mmCIF file of C-alpha atoms in Angstrom:
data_model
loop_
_atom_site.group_PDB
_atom_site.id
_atom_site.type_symbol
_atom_site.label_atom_id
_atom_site.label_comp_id
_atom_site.label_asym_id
_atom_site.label_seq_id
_atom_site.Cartn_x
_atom_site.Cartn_y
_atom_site.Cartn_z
ATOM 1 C CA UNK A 1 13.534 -160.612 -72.357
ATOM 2 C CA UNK A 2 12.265 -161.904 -69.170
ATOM 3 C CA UNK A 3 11.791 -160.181 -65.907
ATOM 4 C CA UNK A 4 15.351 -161.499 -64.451
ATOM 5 C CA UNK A 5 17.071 -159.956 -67.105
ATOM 6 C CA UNK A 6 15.497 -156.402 -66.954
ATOM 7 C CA UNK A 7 16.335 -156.274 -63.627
ATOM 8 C CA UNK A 8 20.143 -157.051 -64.256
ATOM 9 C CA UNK A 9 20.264 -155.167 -66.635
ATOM 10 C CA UNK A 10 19.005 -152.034 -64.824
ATOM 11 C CA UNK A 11 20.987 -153.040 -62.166
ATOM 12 C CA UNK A 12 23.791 -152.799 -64.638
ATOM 13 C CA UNK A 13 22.834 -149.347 -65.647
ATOM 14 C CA UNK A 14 22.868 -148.113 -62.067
ATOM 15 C CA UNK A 15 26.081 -149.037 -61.092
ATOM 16 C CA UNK A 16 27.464 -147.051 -64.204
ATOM 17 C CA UNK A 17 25.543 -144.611 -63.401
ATOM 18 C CA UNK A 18 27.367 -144.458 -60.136
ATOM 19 C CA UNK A 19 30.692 -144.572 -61.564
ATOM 20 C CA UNK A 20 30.590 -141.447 -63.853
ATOM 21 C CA UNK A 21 29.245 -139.693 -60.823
ATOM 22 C CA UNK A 22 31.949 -140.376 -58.700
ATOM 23 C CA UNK A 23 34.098 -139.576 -61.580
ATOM 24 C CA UNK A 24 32.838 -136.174 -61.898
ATOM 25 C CA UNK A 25 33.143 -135.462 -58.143
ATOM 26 C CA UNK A 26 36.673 -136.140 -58.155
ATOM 27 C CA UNK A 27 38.234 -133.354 -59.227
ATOM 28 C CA UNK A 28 35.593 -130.821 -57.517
ATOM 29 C CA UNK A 29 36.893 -132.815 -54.197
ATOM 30 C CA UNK A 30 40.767 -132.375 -55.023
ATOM 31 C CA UNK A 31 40.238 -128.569 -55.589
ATOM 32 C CA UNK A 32 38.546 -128.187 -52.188
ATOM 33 C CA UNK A 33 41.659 -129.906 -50.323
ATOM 34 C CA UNK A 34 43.930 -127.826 -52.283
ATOM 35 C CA UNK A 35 42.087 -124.664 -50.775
ATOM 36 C CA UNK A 36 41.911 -125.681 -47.666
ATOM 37 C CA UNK A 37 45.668 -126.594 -47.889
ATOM 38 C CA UNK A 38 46.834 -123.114 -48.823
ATOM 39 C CA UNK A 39 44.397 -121.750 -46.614
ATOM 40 C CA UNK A 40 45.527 -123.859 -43.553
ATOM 41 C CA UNK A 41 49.226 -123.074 -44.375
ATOM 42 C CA UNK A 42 50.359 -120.792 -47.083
ATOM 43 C CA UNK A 43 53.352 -121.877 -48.648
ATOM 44 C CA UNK A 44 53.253 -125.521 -47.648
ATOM 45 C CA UNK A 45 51.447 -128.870 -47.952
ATOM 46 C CA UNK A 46 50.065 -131.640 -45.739
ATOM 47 C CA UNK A 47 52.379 -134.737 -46.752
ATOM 48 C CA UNK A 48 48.528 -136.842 -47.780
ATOM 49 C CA UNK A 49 47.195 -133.798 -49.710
ATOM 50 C CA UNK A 50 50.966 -133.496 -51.230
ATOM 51 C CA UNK A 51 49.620 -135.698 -54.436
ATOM 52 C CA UNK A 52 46.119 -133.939 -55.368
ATOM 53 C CA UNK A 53 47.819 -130.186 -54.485
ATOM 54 C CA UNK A 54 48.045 -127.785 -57.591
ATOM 55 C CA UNK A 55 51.312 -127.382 -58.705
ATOM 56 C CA UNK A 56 50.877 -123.723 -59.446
ATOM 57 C CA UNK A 57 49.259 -122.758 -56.194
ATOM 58 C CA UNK A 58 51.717 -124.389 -53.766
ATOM 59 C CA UNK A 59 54.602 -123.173 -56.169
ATOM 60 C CA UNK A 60 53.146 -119.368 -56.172
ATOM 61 C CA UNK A 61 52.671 -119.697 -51.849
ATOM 62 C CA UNK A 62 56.728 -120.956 -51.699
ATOM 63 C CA UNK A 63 58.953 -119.824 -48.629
ATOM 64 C CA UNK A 64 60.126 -117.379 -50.828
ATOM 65 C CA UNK A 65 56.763 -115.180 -51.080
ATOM 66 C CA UNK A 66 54.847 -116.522 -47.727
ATOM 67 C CA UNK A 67 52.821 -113.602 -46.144
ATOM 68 C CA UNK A 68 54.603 -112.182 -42.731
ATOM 69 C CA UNK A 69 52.463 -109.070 -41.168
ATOM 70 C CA UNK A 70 54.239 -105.886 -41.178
ATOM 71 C CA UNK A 71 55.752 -104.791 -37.971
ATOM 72 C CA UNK A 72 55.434 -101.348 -36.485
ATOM 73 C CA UNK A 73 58.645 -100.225 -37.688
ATOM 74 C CA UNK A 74 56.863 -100.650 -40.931
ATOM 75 C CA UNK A 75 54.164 -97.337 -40.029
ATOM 76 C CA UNK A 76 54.712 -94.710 -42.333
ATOM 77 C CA UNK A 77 51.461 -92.777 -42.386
ATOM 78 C CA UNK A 78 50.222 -91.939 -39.075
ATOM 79 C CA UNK A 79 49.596 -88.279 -36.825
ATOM 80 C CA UNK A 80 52.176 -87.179 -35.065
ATOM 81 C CA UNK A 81 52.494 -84.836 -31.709
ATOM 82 C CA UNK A 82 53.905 -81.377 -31.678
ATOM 83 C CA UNK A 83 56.926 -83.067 -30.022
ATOM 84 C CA UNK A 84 57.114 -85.707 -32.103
ATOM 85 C CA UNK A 85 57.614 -84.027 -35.561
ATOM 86 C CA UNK A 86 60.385 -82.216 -36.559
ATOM 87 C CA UNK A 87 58.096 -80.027 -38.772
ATOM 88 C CA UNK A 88 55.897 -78.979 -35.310
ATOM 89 C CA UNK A 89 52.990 -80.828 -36.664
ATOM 90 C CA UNK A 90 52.165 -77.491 -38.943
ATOM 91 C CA UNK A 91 51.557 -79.113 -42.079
ATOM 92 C CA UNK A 92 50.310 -82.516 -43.638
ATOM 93 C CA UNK A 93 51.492 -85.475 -42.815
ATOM 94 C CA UNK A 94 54.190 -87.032 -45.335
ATOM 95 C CA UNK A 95 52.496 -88.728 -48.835
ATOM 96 C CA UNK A 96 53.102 -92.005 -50.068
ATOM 97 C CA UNK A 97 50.631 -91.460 -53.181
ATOM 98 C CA UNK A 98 51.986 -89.507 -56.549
ATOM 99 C CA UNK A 99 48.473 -87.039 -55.863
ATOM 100 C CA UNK A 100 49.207 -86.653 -52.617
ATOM 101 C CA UNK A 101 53.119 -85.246 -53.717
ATOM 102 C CA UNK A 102 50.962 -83.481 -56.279
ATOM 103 C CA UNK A 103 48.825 -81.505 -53.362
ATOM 104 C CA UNK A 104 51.598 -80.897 -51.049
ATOM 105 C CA UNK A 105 53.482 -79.537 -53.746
ATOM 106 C CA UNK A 106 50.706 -76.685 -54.578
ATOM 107 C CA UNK A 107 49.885 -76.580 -51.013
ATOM 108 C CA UNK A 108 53.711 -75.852 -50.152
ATOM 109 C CA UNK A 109 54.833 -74.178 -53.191
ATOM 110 C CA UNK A 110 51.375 -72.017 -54.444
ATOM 111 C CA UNK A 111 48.983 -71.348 -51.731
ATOM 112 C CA UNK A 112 50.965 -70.504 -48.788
ATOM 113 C CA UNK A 113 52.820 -68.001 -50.651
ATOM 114 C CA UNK A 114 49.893 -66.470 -52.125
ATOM 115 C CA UNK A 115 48.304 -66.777 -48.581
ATOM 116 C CA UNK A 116 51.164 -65.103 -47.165
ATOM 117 C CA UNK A 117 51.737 -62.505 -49.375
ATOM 118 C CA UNK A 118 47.941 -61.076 -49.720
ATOM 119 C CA UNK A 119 47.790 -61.475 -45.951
ATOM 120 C CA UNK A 120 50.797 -59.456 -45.521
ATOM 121 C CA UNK A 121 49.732 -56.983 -48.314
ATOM 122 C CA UNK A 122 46.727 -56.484 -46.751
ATOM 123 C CA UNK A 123 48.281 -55.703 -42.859
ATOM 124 C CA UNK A 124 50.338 -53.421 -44.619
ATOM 125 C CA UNK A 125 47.486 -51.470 -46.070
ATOM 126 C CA UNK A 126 45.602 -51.161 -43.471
ATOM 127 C CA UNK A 127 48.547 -50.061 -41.111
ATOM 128 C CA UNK A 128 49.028 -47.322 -43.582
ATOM 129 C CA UNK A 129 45.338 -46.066 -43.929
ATOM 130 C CA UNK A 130 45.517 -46.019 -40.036
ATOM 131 C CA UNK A 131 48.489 -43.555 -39.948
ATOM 132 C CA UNK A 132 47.657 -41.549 -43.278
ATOM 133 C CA UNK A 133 43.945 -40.921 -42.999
ATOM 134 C CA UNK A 134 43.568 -40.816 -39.232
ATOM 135 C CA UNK A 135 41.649 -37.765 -37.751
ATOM 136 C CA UNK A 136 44.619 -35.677 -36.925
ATOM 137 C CA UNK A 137 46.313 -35.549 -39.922
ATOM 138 C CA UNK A 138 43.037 -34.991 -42.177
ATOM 139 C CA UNK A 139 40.980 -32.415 -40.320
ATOM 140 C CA UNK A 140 39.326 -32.097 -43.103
ATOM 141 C CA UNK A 141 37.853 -35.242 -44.918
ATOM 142 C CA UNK A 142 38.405 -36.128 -48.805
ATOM 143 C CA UNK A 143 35.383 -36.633 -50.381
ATOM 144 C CA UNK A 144 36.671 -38.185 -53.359
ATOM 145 C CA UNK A 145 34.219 -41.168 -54.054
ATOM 146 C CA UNK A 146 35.471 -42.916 -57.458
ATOM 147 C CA UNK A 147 39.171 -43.798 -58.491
ATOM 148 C CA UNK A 148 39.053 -45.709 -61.788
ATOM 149 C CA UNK A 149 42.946 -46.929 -61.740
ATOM 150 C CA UNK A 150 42.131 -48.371 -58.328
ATOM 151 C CA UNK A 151 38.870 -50.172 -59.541
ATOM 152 C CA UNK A 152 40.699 -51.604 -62.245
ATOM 153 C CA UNK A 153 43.254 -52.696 -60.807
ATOM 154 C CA UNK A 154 41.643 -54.432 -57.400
ATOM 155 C CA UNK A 155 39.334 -56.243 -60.047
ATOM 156 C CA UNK A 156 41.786 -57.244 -62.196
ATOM 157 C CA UNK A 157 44.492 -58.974 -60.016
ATOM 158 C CA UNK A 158 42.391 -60.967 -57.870
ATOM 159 C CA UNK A 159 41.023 -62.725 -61.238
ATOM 160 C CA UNK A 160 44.232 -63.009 -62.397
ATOM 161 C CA UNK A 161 45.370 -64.392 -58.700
ATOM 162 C CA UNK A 162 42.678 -67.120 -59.048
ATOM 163 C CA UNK A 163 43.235 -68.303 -62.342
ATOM 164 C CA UNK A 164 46.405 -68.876 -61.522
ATOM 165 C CA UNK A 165 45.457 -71.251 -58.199
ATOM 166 C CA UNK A 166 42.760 -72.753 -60.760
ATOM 167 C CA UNK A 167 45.208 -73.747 -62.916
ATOM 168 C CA UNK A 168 47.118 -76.658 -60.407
ATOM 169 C CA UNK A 169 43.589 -77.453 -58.609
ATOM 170 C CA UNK A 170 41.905 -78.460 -61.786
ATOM 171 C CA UNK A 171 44.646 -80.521 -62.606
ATOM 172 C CA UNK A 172 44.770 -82.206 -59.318
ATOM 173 C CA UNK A 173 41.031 -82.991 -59.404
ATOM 174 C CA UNK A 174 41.049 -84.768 -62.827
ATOM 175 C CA UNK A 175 44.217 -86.729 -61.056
ATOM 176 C CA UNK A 176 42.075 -87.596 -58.253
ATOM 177 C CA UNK A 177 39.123 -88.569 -60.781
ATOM 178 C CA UNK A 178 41.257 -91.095 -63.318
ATOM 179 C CA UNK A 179 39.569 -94.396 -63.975
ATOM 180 C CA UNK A 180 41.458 -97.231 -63.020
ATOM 181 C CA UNK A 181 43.211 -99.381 -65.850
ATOM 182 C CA UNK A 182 41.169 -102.389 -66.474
ATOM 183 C CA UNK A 183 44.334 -104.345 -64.893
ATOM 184 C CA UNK A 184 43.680 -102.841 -61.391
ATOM 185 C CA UNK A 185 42.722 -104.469 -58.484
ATOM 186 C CA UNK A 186 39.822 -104.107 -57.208
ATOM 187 C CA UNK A 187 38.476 -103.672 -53.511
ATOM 188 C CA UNK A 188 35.633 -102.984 -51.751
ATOM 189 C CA UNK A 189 35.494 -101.037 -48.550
ATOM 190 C CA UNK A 190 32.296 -101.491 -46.550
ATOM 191 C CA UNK A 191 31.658 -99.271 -43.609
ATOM 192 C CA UNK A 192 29.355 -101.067 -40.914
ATOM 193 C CA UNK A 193 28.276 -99.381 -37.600
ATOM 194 C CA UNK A 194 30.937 -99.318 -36.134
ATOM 195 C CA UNK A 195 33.719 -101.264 -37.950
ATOM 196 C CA UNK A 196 35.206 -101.845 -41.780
ATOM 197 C CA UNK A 197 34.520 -104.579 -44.211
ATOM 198 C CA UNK A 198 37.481 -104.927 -47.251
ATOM 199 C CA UNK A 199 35.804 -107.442 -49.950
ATOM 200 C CA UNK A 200 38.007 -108.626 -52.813
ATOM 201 C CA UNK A 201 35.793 -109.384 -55.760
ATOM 202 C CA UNK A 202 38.746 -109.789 -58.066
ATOM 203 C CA UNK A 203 40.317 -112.718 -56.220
ATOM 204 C CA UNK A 204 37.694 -115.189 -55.065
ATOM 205 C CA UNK A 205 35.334 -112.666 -53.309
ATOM 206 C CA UNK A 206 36.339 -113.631 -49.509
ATOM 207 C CA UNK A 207 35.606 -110.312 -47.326
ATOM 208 C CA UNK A 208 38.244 -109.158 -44.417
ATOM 209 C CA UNK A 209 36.475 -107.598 -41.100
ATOM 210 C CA UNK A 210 38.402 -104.763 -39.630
ATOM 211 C CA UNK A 211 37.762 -104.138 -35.657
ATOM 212 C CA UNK A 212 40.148 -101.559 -33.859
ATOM 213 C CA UNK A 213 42.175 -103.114 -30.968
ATOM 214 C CA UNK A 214 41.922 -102.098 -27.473
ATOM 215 C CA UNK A 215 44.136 -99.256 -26.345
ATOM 216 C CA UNK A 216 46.293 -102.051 -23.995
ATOM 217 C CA UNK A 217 46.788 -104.497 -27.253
ATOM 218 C CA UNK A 218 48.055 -101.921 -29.249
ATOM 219 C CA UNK A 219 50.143 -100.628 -27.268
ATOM 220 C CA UNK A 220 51.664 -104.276 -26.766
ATOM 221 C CA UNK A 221 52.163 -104.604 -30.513
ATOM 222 C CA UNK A 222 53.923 -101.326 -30.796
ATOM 223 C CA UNK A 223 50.997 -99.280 -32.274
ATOM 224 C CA UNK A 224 49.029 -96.468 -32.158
ATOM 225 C CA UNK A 225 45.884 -96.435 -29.927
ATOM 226 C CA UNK A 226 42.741 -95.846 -31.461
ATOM 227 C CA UNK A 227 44.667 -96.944 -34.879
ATOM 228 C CA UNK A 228 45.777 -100.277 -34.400
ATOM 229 C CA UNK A 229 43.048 -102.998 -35.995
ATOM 230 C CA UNK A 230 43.176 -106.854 -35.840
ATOM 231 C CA UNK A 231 42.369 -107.091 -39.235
ATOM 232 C CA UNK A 232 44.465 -104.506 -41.940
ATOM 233 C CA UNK A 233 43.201 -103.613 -45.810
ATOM 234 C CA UNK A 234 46.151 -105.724 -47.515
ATOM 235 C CA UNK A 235 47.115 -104.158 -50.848
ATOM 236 C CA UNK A 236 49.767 -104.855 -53.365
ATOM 237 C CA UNK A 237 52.399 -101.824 -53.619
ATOM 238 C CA UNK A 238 52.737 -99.856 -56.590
ATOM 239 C CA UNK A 239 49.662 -101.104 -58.549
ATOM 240 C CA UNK A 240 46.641 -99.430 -59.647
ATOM 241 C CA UNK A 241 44.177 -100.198 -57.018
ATOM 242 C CA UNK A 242 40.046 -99.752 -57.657
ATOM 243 C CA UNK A 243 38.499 -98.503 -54.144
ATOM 244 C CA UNK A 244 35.140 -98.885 -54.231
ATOM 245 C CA UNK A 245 33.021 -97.655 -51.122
ATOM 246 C CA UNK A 246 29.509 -98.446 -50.271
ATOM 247 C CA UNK A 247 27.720 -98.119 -46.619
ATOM 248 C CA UNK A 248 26.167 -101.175 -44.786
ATOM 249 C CA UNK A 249 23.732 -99.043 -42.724
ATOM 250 C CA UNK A 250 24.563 -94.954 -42.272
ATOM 251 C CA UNK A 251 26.861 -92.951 -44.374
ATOM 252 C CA UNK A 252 30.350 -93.650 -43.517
ATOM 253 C CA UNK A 253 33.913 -92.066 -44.780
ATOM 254 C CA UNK A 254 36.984 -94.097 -46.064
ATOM 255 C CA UNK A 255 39.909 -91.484 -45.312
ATOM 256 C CA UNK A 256 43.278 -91.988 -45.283
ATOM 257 C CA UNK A 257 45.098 -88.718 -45.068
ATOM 258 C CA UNK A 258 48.869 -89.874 -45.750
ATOM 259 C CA UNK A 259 47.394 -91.275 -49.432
ATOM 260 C CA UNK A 260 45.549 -87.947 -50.271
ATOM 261 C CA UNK A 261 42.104 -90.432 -50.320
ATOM 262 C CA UNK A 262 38.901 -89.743 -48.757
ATOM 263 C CA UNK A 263 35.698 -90.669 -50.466
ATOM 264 C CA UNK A 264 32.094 -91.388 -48.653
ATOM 265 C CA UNK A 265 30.574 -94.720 -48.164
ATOM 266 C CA UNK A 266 26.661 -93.940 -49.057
ATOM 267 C CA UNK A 267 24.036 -97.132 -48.493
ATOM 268 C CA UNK A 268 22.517 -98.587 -51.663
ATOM 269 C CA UNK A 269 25.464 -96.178 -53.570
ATOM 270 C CA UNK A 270 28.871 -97.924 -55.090
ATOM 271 C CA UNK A 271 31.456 -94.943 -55.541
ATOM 272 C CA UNK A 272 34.709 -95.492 -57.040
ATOM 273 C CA UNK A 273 38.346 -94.143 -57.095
ATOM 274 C CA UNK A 274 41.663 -95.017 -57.966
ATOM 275 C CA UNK A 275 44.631 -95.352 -55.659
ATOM 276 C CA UNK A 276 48.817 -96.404 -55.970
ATOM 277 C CA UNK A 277 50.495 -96.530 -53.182
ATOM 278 C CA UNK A 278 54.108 -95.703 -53.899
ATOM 279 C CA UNK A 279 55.809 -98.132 -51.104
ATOM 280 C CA UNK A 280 54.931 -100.908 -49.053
ATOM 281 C CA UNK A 281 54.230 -99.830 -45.327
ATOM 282 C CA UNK A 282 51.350 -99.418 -42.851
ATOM 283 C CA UNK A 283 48.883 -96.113 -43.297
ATOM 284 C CA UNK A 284 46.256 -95.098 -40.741
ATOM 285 C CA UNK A 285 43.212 -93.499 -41.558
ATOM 286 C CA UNK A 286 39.770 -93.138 -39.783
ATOM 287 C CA UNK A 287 36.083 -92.656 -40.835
ATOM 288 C CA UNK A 288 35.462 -89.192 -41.387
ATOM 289 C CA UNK A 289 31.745 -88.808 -41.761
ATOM 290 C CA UNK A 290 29.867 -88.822 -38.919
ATOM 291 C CA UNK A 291 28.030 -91.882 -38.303
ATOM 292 C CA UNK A 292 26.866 -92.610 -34.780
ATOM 293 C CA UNK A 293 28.130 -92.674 -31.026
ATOM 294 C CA UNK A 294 31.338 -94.861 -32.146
ATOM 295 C CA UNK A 295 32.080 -93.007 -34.986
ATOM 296 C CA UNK A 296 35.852 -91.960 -33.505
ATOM 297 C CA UNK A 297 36.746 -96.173 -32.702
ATOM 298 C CA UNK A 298 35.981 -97.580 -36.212
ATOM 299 C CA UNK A 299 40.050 -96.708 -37.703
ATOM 300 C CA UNK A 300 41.119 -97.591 -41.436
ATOM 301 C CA UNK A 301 44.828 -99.647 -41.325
ATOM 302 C CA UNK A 302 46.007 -100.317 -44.921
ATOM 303 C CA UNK A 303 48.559 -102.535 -45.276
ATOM 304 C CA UNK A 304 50.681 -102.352 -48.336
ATOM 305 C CA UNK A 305 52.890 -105.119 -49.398
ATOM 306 C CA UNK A 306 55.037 -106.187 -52.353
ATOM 307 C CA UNK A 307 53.128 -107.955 -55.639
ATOM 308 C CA UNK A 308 54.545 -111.549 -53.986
ATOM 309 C CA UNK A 309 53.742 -110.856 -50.705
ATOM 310 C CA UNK A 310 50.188 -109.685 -51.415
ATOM 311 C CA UNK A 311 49.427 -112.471 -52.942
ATOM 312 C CA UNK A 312 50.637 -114.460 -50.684
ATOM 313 C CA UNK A 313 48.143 -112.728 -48.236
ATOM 314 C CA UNK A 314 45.618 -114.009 -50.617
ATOM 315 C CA UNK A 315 46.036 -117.548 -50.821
ATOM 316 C CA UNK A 316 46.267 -117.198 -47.198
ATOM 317 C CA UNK A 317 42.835 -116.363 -47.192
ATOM 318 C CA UNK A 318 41.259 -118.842 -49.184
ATOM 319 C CA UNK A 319 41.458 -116.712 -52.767
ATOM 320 C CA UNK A 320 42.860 -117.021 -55.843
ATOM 321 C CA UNK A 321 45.124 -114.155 -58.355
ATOM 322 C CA UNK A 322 45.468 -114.334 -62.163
ATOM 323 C CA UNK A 323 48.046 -117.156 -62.363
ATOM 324 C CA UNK A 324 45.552 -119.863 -60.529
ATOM 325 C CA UNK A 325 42.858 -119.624 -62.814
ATOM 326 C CA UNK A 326 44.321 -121.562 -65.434
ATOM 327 C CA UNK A 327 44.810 -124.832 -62.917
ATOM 328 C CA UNK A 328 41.255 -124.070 -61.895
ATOM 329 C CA UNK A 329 39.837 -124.167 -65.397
ATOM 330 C CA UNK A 330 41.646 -126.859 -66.414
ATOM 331 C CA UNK A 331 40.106 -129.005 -63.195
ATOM 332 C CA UNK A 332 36.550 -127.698 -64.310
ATOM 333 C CA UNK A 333 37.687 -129.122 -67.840
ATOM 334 C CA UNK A 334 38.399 -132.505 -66.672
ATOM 335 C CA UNK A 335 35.419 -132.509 -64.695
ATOM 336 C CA UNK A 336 33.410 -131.685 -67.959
ATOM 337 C CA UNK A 337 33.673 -135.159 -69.677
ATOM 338 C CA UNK A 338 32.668 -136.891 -67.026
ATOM 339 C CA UNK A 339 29.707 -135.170 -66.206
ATOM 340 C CA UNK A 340 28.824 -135.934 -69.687
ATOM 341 C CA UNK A 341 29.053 -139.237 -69.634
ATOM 342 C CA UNK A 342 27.105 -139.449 -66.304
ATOM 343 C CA UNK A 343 24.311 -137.307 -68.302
ATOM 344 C CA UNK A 344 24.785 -140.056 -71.440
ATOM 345 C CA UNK A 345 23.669 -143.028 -68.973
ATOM 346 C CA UNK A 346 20.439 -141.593 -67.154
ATOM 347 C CA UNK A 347 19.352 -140.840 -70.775
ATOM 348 C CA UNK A 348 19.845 -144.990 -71.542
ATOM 349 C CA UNK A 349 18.647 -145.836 -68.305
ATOM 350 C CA UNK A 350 15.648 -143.771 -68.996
ATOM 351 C CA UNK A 351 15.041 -145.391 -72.548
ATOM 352 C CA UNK A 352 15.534 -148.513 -70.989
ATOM 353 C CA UNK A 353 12.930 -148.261 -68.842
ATOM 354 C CA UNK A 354 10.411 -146.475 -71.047
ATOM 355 C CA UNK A 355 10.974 -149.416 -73.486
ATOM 356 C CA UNK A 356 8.250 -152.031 -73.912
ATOM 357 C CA UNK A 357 8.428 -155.444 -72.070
ATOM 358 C CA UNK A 358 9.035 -158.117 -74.916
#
């Protein structure tokens, strides 16, 4: 083999080698335009990316289930004003969460009434100490020191008082505690000085900046000020959801009270709790740890949507849910072979050229 035909030969080689490279690239290239397509325009496709789309992304992202941002008639869990509320404001605010039903039930239907009655019981017996035992009736003073009855008895009952409040709070801690089902969505909540971060590590890992609105462009939208965010914590309704909370810088709080959930944000810490929202609807919250001079302007807006919707949201976004993985595995699939044949000629284009001149 002369000198001329190595060199064809390698030049042969090269342009195969080319070949199964652009081969491999081409389905890595047809998933980023279908990303970019559902990012651009959820629900719909440019007419020259209408070919190399996914069929199961753009059918997911139809009309049917495209993502429209709840209005304000859509706020459900919010403060109110003494004026506003038809309860005067005197209790807590209405609870979209089956723990938070759970608390307001044994706040309404166990502790005020135990409040109430002791605190009456009390007023009473001190109103009648004041008008049995005052100085004018009892010139001369008992000096009875020990009453054994009484002892037992204002030992006994208070035990007996706070077993019985134990009872409903111990259950309503080990609600609050539950680990999430393995199913459950997952979200992180990062607290920054002074604004919110929502990652979502379970669908692609794209991360959602939260800044409160100015008091003027909420009120334009129909808001609350000092509530209102550009930005809202989109969840699915009525699915277990997987808060997780962490801190970028100082300890921050992630409290939303119409949800019964408040848990701290610590740096270099990753705490965890589980929370279903019963309906779809908009829930304000705020930071409730104090962490610097804009502590009271960094507000928590979750937005909670129907399954479709939500996901919807997400392909918005640029992420994926559980039915796109399959189309994306079976892209990385295709892409496999290729890559392997691409491998298969740098090995024979390196023998080639390791191979002794004849």
């Amino acid at each position: 083999m002369n000198f001329g035909d190595r060199s064809m030969r390698a030049l042969r080689m090269l342009t195969t080698l080319c070949a199964a490279m652009l081969a491999a690239l081409a389905p890595q290239v047809a998933l980023s335009q279908d990303a970019v397509t559902v990012t651009d325009a959820p629900g719909t496709v440019a007419p020259a990316q209408a070919a190399e789309a996914d069929v199961v992304v753009t059918e997911a992202a139809g009309p049917d289930a495209a993502y429209e941002p709840l209005g304000p008639e859509w706020i459900k869990g919010q403060p109110t004003s003494f004026e506003d509320d038809a309860a005067g404001s005197m209790t807590f605010q209405d609870q979209f969460s089956s723990n938070g039903d759970y608390a307001l039930w044994m706040h309404d239907a166990i502790l005020l009434p135990v409040i109430t009655i002791i605190s009456l019981f009390v007023l009473g017996l001190l109103l009648w100490v004041i008008a049995r035992y005052r100085r004018r009736a009892n010139p001369v003073p008992s000096k009875t020191t020990h009453n054994t009855l009484v002892e037992v008895v204002w030992t006994l009952v208070p035990v007996l008082i706070l077993v019985g409040i134990a009872i409903p709070s111990i259950t309503l801690l080990a609600r609050q505690y539950e680990t999430p089902p393995e199913e459950a969505v997952t979200i992180k909540a990062i607290g920054y000085q002074w604004y919110w971060g929502y990652e979502y590590p379970d669908n692609g890992g794209f991360e959602v900046v939260s800044n409160m609105l100015s008091n003027s462009e909420a009120i334009a939208n129909g808001e609350p000020a000092l509530l209102a965010v550009d930005n809202r914590m989109v969840v699915p309704a009525n699915t277990p959801l997987r808060i997780q909370t962490t801190g970028a810088d100082v300890i921050h709080a992630f409290s939303v009270p119409s949800l019964w959930f408040k848990i701290d944000a610590v740096p270099g810490r990753l705490n965890e709790r589980m929370l279903t929202i019963d309906e779809p609807g908009i829930y304000y919250g705020q930071c409730s740890e104090l962490c610097g001079v804009k502590h009271g302007f960094m507000p928590i807006a979750v937005e909670a949507l129907p399954r479709d919707k939500w996901e919807a949201w997400v392909r918005s976004q640029g992420g994926t849910v559980a039915g796109d993985e399959p189309a994306v595995a079976e892209q990385a699939d295709t892409a496999a072979p290729a890559a392997d044949a691409a491998a298969d000629t740098e090995s024979e284009v390196a023998g080639e050229e390791a191979a002794p001149a004849v």
